[in-house]
PDB file of C-alpha atoms in Angstrom:
ATOM      1  CA  MET A 951       6.625   7.040 -20.782  1.00  0.00           C
ATOM      2  CA  ASP A 952       7.063   9.972 -18.410  1.00  0.00           C
ATOM      3  CA  ALA A 953       5.313  11.689 -15.509  1.00  0.00           C
ATOM      4  CA  LYS A 954       3.209  13.922 -17.777  1.00  0.00           C
ATOM      5  CA  THR A 955       1.935  10.941 -19.764  1.00  0.00           C
ATOM      6  CA  CYS A 956       1.076   9.103 -16.554  1.00  0.00           C
ATOM      7  CA  LEU A 957      -1.065  12.049 -15.414  1.00  0.00           C
ATOM      8  CA  GLN A 958      -2.812  12.082 -18.795  1.00  0.00           C
ATOM      9  CA  LYS A 959      -3.581   8.376 -18.489  1.00  0.00           C
ATOM     10  CA  LEU A 960      -5.026   8.927 -15.009  1.00  0.00           C
ATOM     11  CA  GLN A 961      -7.259  11.625 -16.472  1.00  0.00           C
ATOM     12  CA  TYR A 962      -8.605   9.118 -19.008  1.00  0.00           C
ATOM     13  CA  VAL A 963      -9.300   6.616 -16.217  1.00  0.00           C
ATOM     14  CA  GLY A 964     -11.491   9.212 -14.515  1.00  0.00           C
ATOM     15  CA  VAL A 965     -12.314   7.638 -11.144  1.00  0.00           C
ATOM     16  CA  LEU A 966      -9.246   7.042  -8.983  1.00  0.00           C
ATOM     17  CA  ALA A 967      -8.794   5.228  -5.675  1.00  0.00           C
ATOM     18  CA  PHE A 968      -7.373   7.485  -2.938  1.00  0.00           C
ATOM     19  CA  ALA A 969      -5.879   5.694   0.073  1.00  0.00           C
ATOM     20  CA  THR A 970      -5.266   7.329   3.447  1.00  0.00           C
ATOM     21  CA  ALA A 971      -4.965   6.190   7.068  1.00  0.00           C
ATOM     22  CA  ASP A 972      -7.499   7.146   9.726  1.00  0.00           C
ATOM     23  CA  ALA A 973      -6.772   8.327  13.269  1.00  0.00           C
ATOM     24  CA  GLN A 974      -6.379   4.719  14.436  1.00  0.00           C
ATOM     25  CA  GLY A 975      -3.964   3.902  11.619  1.00  0.00           C
ATOM     26  CA  ASN A 976      -6.528   1.843   9.695  1.00  0.00           C
ATOM     27  CA  PRO A 977      -6.354   2.006   5.890  1.00  0.00           C
ATOM     28  CA  GLN A 978      -9.167   3.874   4.141  1.00  0.00           C
ATOM     29  CA  VAL A 979      -9.889   3.967   0.399  1.00  0.00           C
ATOM     30  CA  ARG A 980     -12.224   6.327  -1.484  1.00  0.00           C
ATOM     31  CA  ASN A 981     -13.073   6.613  -5.166  1.00  0.00           C
ATOM     32  CA  ILE A 982     -12.627  10.224  -6.282  1.00  0.00           C
ATOM     33  CA  SER A 983     -13.539  11.762  -9.642  1.00  0.00           C
ATOM     34  CA  ALA A 984     -13.738  15.477  -8.746  1.00  0.00           C
ATOM     35  CA  ILE A 985     -10.237  16.037 -10.096  1.00  0.00           C
ATOM     36  CA  HIS A 986      -8.513  18.637 -12.261  1.00  0.00           C
ATOM     37  CA  TYR A 987      -5.154  17.933 -13.908  1.00  0.00           C
ATOM     38  CA  GLU A 988      -2.342  20.340 -14.614  1.00  0.00           C
ATOM     39  CA  PRO A 989       0.890  19.202 -16.353  1.00  0.00           C
ATOM     40  CA  ASP A 990       2.701  19.205 -12.997  1.00  0.00           C
ATOM     41  CA  ALA A 991      -0.073  19.016 -10.380  1.00  0.00           C
ATOM     42  CA  ILE A 992      -3.415  17.504  -9.428  1.00  0.00           C
ATOM     43  CA  TYR A 993      -6.299  19.380  -7.786  1.00  0.00           C
ATOM     44  CA  PHE A 994      -9.244  17.573  -6.186  1.00  0.00           C
ATOM     45  CA  PHE A 995     -12.407  18.499  -4.310  1.00  0.00           C
ATOM     46  CA  THR A 996     -14.023  17.008  -1.217  1.00  0.00           C
ATOM     47  CA  ALA A 997     -16.278  18.229   1.590  1.00  0.00           C
ATOM     48  CA  ARG A 998     -14.764  19.553   4.814  1.00  0.00           C
ATOM     49  CA  GLY A 999     -17.010  17.372   6.988  1.00  0.00           C
ATOM     50  CA  LYS A1000     -15.870  14.096   5.457  1.00  0.00           C
ATOM     51  CA  ASP A1001     -13.432  11.839   7.289  1.00  0.00           C
ATOM     52  CA  PHE A1002     -11.370  11.842   4.087  1.00  0.00           C
ATOM     53  CA  CYS A1003     -10.847  15.598   4.430  1.00  0.00           C
ATOM     54  CA  LYS A1004      -9.985  15.319   8.106  1.00  0.00           C
ATOM     55  CA  GLU A1005      -7.367  12.659   7.385  1.00  0.00           C
ATOM     56  CA  LEU A1006      -5.776  14.784   4.684  1.00  0.00           C
ATOM     57  CA  LEU A1007      -5.675  17.851   6.923  1.00  0.00           C
ATOM     58  CA  GLU A1008      -4.237  15.823   9.801  1.00  0.00           C
ATOM     59  CA  ASP A1009      -1.538  13.998   7.860  1.00  0.00           C
ATOM     60  CA  GLY A1010      -1.677  14.766   4.146  1.00  0.00           C
ATOM     61  CA  ARG A1011      -0.107  11.538   2.942  1.00  0.00           C
ATOM     62  CA  VAL A1012      -2.085   9.812   0.226  1.00  0.00           C
ATOM     63  CA  GLN A1013      -1.658   7.112  -2.398  1.00  0.00           C
ATOM     64  CA  ILE A1014      -3.655   7.374  -5.602  1.00  0.00           C
ATOM     65  CA  LEU A1015      -4.230   4.402  -7.876  1.00  0.00           C
ATOM     66  CA  GLY A1016      -5.586   4.181 -11.401  1.00  0.00           C
ATOM     67  CA  TYR A1017      -5.855   1.108 -13.640  1.00  0.00           C
ATOM     68  CA  THR A1018      -6.348   1.437 -17.395  1.00  0.00           C
ATOM     69  CA  ARG A1019      -8.134  -0.922 -19.778  1.00  0.00           C
ATOM     70  CA  TYR A1020      -4.694  -1.826 -21.156  1.00  0.00           C
ATOM     71  CA  LYS A1021      -3.601  -3.402 -17.845  1.00  0.00           C
ATOM     72  CA  GLU A1022      -1.538  -0.373 -16.837  1.00  0.00           C
ATOM     73  CA  MET A1023      -1.299   0.446 -13.139  1.00  0.00           C
ATOM     74  CA  ILE A1024      -0.354   3.992 -12.201  1.00  0.00           C
ATOM     75  CA  ARG A1025       0.232   4.837  -8.558  1.00  0.00           C
ATOM     76  CA  LEU A1026       1.052   8.220  -7.038  1.00  0.00           C
ATOM     77  CA  SER A1027       2.566   8.521  -3.575  1.00  0.00           C
ATOM     78  CA  ALA A1028       2.229  12.099  -2.432  1.00  0.00           C
ATOM     79  CA  LYS A1029       1.319  14.620   0.211  1.00  0.00           C
ATOM     80  CA  ALA A1030      -1.834  16.645  -0.407  1.00  0.00           C
ATOM     81  CA  GLU A1031      -2.140  20.195   0.852  1.00  0.00           C
ATOM     82  CA  PRO A1032      -5.177  22.492   0.884  1.00  0.00           C
ATOM     83  CA  VAL A1033      -5.069  25.239  -1.709  1.00  0.00           C
ATOM     84  CA  VAL A1034      -4.641  28.668  -0.108  1.00  0.00           C
ATOM     85  CA  GLN A1035      -7.952  30.319   0.739  1.00  0.00           C
ATOM     86  CA  ALA A1036      -7.565  33.062  -1.870  1.00  0.00           C
ATOM     87  CA  GLU A1037      -7.460  30.419  -4.643  1.00  0.00           C
ATOM     88  CA  GLN A1038     -10.145  28.041  -3.365  1.00  0.00           C
ATOM     89  CA  SER A1039     -13.018  29.513  -5.419  1.00  0.00           C
ATOM     90  CA  GLN A1040     -10.912  29.618  -8.577  1.00  0.00           C
ATOM     91  CA  TRP A1041     -10.001  25.936  -8.496  1.00  0.00           C
ATOM     92  CA  MET A1042     -13.437  24.902  -7.278  1.00  0.00           C
ATOM     93  CA  ASP A1043     -14.977  26.596 -10.331  1.00  0.00           C
ATOM     94  CA  VAL A1044     -12.540  24.783 -12.622  1.00  0.00           C
ATOM     95  CA  ILE A1045     -13.347  21.373 -11.112  1.00  0.00           C
ATOM     96  CA  PHE A1046     -17.119  21.938 -11.197  1.00  0.00           C
ATOM     97  CA  GLN A1047     -16.932  23.096 -14.813  1.00  0.00           C
ATOM     98  CA  GLU A1048     -15.007  19.992 -15.865  1.00  0.00           C
ATOM     99  CA  GLN A1049     -17.206  17.646 -13.794  1.00  0.00           C
ATOM    100  CA  PRO A1050     -20.821  18.793 -14.395  1.00  0.00           C
ATOM    101  CA  TYR A1051     -22.298  16.012 -12.226  1.00  0.00           C
ATOM    102  CA  LEU A1052     -20.950  17.837  -9.153  1.00  0.00           C
ATOM    103  CA  ALA A1053     -23.670  20.476  -9.566  1.00  0.00           C
ATOM    104  CA  ASN A1054     -26.203  17.738  -8.741  1.00  0.00           C
ATOM    105  CA  VAL A1055     -24.263  16.671  -5.668  1.00  0.00           C
ATOM    106  CA  TYR A1056     -23.544  20.199  -4.403  1.00  0.00           C
ATOM    107  CA  PRO A1057     -26.110  22.511  -6.033  1.00  0.00           C
ATOM    108  CA  GLY A1058     -25.816  26.278  -5.811  1.00  0.00           C
ATOM    109  CA  ARG A1059     -23.833  27.639  -2.903  1.00  0.00           C
ATOM    110  CA  THR A1060     -23.709  24.288  -1.103  1.00  0.00           C
ATOM    111  CA  ARG A1061     -20.371  23.727  -2.830  1.00  0.00           C
ATOM    112  CA  GLU A1062     -18.972  26.132  -0.234  1.00  0.00           C
ATOM    113  CA  ILE A1063     -18.858  23.187   2.189  1.00  0.00           C
ATOM    114  CA  GLY A1064     -16.030  21.877   0.016  1.00  0.00           C
ATOM    115  CA  ILE A1065     -12.286  22.292  -0.018  1.00  0.00           C
ATOM    116  CA  VAL A1066      -9.780  21.861  -2.836  1.00  0.00           C
ATOM    117  CA  PHE A1067      -6.503  20.047  -2.220  1.00  0.00           C
ATOM    118  CA  ARG A1068      -3.417  20.147  -4.409  1.00  0.00           C
ATOM    119  CA  ILE A1069      -0.656  17.653  -5.065  1.00  0.00           C
ATOM    120  CA  ARG A1070       2.522  19.182  -6.496  1.00  0.00           C
ATOM    121  CA  ASP A1071       5.167  16.729  -5.283  1.00  0.00           C
ATOM    122  CA  ALA A1072       4.636  13.037  -6.041  1.00  0.00           C
ATOM    123  CA  GLU A1073       6.397   9.803  -6.843  1.00  0.00           C
ATOM    124  CA  ILE A1074       4.735   8.001  -9.735  1.00  0.00           C
ATOM    125  CA  GLU A1075       4.981   4.262 -10.387  1.00  0.00           C
ATOM    126  CA  TYR A1076       3.982   2.983 -13.824  1.00  0.00           C
ATOM    127  CA  PHE A1077       3.431  -0.778 -14.121  1.00  0.00           C
ATOM    128  CA  ASN A1078       2.253  -2.393 -17.382  1.00  0.00           C
ATOM    129  CA  LEU A1079       1.045  -5.994 -17.071  1.00  0.00           C
ATOM    130  CA  GLY A1080      -0.271  -6.028 -20.640  1.00  0.00           C
ATOM    131  CA  VAL A1081       3.125  -6.580 -22.273  1.00  0.00           C
ATOM    132  CA  HIS A1082       5.737  -9.332 -22.017  1.00  0.00           C
ATOM    133  CA  PRO A1083       8.010  -8.948 -20.301  1.00  0.00           C
ATOM    134  CA  ILE A1084       6.106  -6.618 -18.013  1.00  0.00           C
ATOM    135  CA  PHE A1085       7.335  -3.039 -17.874  1.00  0.00           C
ATOM    136  CA  ARG A1086       7.678  -0.773 -14.858  1.00  0.00           C
ATOM    137  CA  GLU A1087       9.309   2.558 -14.237  1.00  0.00           C
ATOM    138  CA  SER A1088       9.159   5.357 -11.676  1.00  0.00           C
ATOM    139  CA  TYR A1089       8.979   9.113 -12.187  1.00  0.00           C
ATOM    140  CA  THR A1090       8.547  12.197 -10.047  1.00  0.00           C
ATOM    141  CA  ILE A1091       6.818  15.541 -10.156  1.00  0.00           C
ATOM    142  CA  GLY A1092       7.951  18.454  -8.044  1.00  0.00           C
ATOM    143  CA  LYS A1093      10.436  17.786  -5.260  1.00  0.00           C
ATOM    144  CA  ARG A1094       9.792  14.093  -4.644  1.00  0.00           C
ATOM    145  CA  THR A1095      12.480  11.460  -5.231  1.00  0.00           C
ATOM    146  CA  VAL A1096      12.174   7.868  -6.425  1.00  0.00           C
ATOM    147  CA  THR A1097      12.253   5.237  -3.676  1.00  0.00           C
ATOM    148  CA  PRO A1098      14.187   2.133  -4.825  1.00  0.00           C
ATOM    149  CA  LYS A1099      12.103  -1.056  -4.699  1.00  0.00           C
ATOM    150  CA  GLY A1100      12.488  -4.652  -5.724  1.00  0.00           C
ATOM    151  CA  TYR A1101      15.701  -6.670  -5.451  1.00  0.00           C
ATOM    152  CA  ARG A1102      19.355  -6.627  -6.450  1.00  0.00           C
ATOM    153  CA  ILE A1103      21.991  -9.344  -6.760  1.00  0.00           C
ATOM    154  CA  THR A1104      25.132  -8.722  -4.734  1.00  0.00           C
ATOM    155  CA  ASP A1105      28.740  -9.782  -5.219  1.00  0.00           C
ATOM    156  CA  ALA A1106      27.958 -12.892  -3.155  1.00  0.00           C
ATOM    157  CA  CYS A1107      26.504 -14.338  -6.385  1.00  0.00           C
ATOM    158  CA  ILE A1108      28.098 -17.695  -7.301  1.00  0.00           C
ATOM    159  CA  GLY A1109      26.891 -17.603 -10.904  1.00  0.00           C
ATOM    160  CA  CYS A1110      24.730 -20.732 -10.674  1.00  0.00           C
ATOM    161  CA  GLY A1111      21.784 -19.242 -12.584  1.00  0.00           C
ATOM    162  CA  THR A1112      19.121 -20.481 -10.148  1.00  0.00           C
ATOM    163  CA  CYS A1113      17.627 -16.986  -9.908  1.00  0.00           C
ATOM    164  CA  GLN A1114      17.391 -16.746 -13.689  1.00  0.00           C
ATOM    165  CA  GLN A1115      15.696 -20.142 -13.951  1.00  0.00           C
ATOM    166  CA  ASN A1116      13.050 -19.159 -11.386  1.00  0.00           C
ATOM    167  CA  CYS A1117      12.274 -15.648 -12.643  1.00  0.00           C
ATOM    168  CA  PRO A1118       8.673 -15.517 -14.002  1.00  0.00           C
ATOM    169  CA  GLN A1119       9.551 -12.713 -16.417  1.00  0.00           C
ATOM    170  CA  GLY A1120      12.996 -13.930 -17.476  1.00  0.00           C
ATOM    171  CA  CYS A1121      14.434 -10.552 -16.572  1.00  0.00           C
ATOM    172  CA  ILE A1122      17.713 -11.731 -15.015  1.00  0.00           C
ATOM    173  CA  LEU A1123      20.839 -11.613 -17.154  1.00  0.00           C
ATOM    174  CA  PRO A1124      23.968 -13.744 -16.613  1.00  0.00           C
ATOM    175  CA  GLY A1125      27.107 -12.075 -15.360  1.00  0.00           C
ATOM    176  CA  GLN A1126      29.254 -11.766 -12.274  1.00  0.00           C
ATOM    177  CA  PRO A1127      27.081 -11.033 -10.476  1.00  0.00           C
ATOM    178  CA  PHE A1128      23.889 -11.815 -12.381  1.00  0.00           C
ATOM    179  CA  GLN A1129      21.852  -8.662 -13.113  1.00  0.00           C
ATOM    180  CA  ILE A1130      18.137  -7.961 -12.683  1.00  0.00           C
ATOM    181  CA  GLN A1131      16.581  -5.834 -15.414  1.00  0.00           C
ATOM    182  CA  GLN A1132      14.649  -3.575 -13.060  1.00  0.00           C
ATOM    183  CA  GLN A1133      12.284  -2.273 -15.753  1.00  0.00           C
ATOM    184  CA  HIS A1134      10.902  -5.816 -16.226  1.00  0.00           C
ATOM    185  CA  CYS A1135      10.967  -7.028 -12.609  1.00  0.00           C
ATOM    186  CA  LEU A1136       7.708  -8.087 -10.895  1.00  0.00           C
ATOM    187  CA  HIS A1137       9.189  -7.567  -7.402  1.00  0.00           C
ATOM    188  CA  CYS A1138       7.827 -11.051  -6.633  1.00  0.00           C
ATOM    189  CA  GLY A1139      10.899 -12.162  -4.659  1.00  0.00           C
ATOM    190  CA  SER A1140      11.347 -15.503  -6.427  1.00  0.00           C
ATOM    191  CA  CYS A1141      15.064 -14.795  -6.932  1.00  0.00           C
ATOM    192  CA  LEU A1142      15.457 -14.043  -3.222  1.00  0.00           C
ATOM    193  CA  GLU A1143      13.705 -17.245  -2.166  1.00  0.00           C
ATOM    194  CA  HIS A1144      15.594 -19.524  -4.559  1.00  0.00           C
ATOM    195  CA  CYS A1145      19.148 -18.147  -4.366  1.00  0.00           C
ATOM    196  CA  PRO A1146      21.309 -20.829  -2.688  1.00  0.00           C
ATOM    197  CA  ALA A1147      24.038 -18.295  -1.848  1.00  0.00           C
ATOM    198  CA  GLY A1148      21.856 -15.651  -0.208  1.00  0.00           C
ATOM    199  CA  ALA A1149      23.135 -13.170  -2.792  1.00  0.00           C
ATOM    200  CA  VAL A1150      19.803 -11.425  -3.411  1.00  0.00           C
ATOM    201  CA  GLU A1151      18.713  -8.541  -1.212  1.00  0.00           C
ATOM    202  CA  PRO A1152      16.044  -5.813  -1.242  1.00  0.00           C
ATOM    203  CA  ARG A1153      17.108  -2.616  -2.968  1.00  0.00           C
TER     204      ARG A1153
END
């Protein structure tokens, strides 16, 4: 798995959930399908009068979520930016050609009410619940970096194995200290809650 494959899988999903925050800090989620994929970028269309557009122009931060039929979750954390004015028509034409239904929503020149945003820098989380043990990994496109998540076992570990016994995915290996296999970790926190030595901490 890699970032390019994750983008291809999102393309197969089609309709993605885009999450932003409004002016009051309340979470907002929209389903968006007016999307064009490049190997290292995503372009999407919305109308300038929509609250969604206003939130993107005000802040730009967005999370995008897709879920495949194979129980794969793919999440992008990114900052969207409007495409420069000189390229707006070009990318709008590409999106409308790939998504013919848009001509019914914005017929003729009414598409000019729209704006195309681009995401070039993103952190991608891939999470597959359809295999055992589960599999997760993070990737990046552009200039983003991976944010560590989940838990780690510190040198305060006493080697009792309680964390291993209480791990739903059996992804903790014995050692000094015990080791969490991050690619199989649910991030559920069971090891943190059950460790009698307080040796587990967030990454």
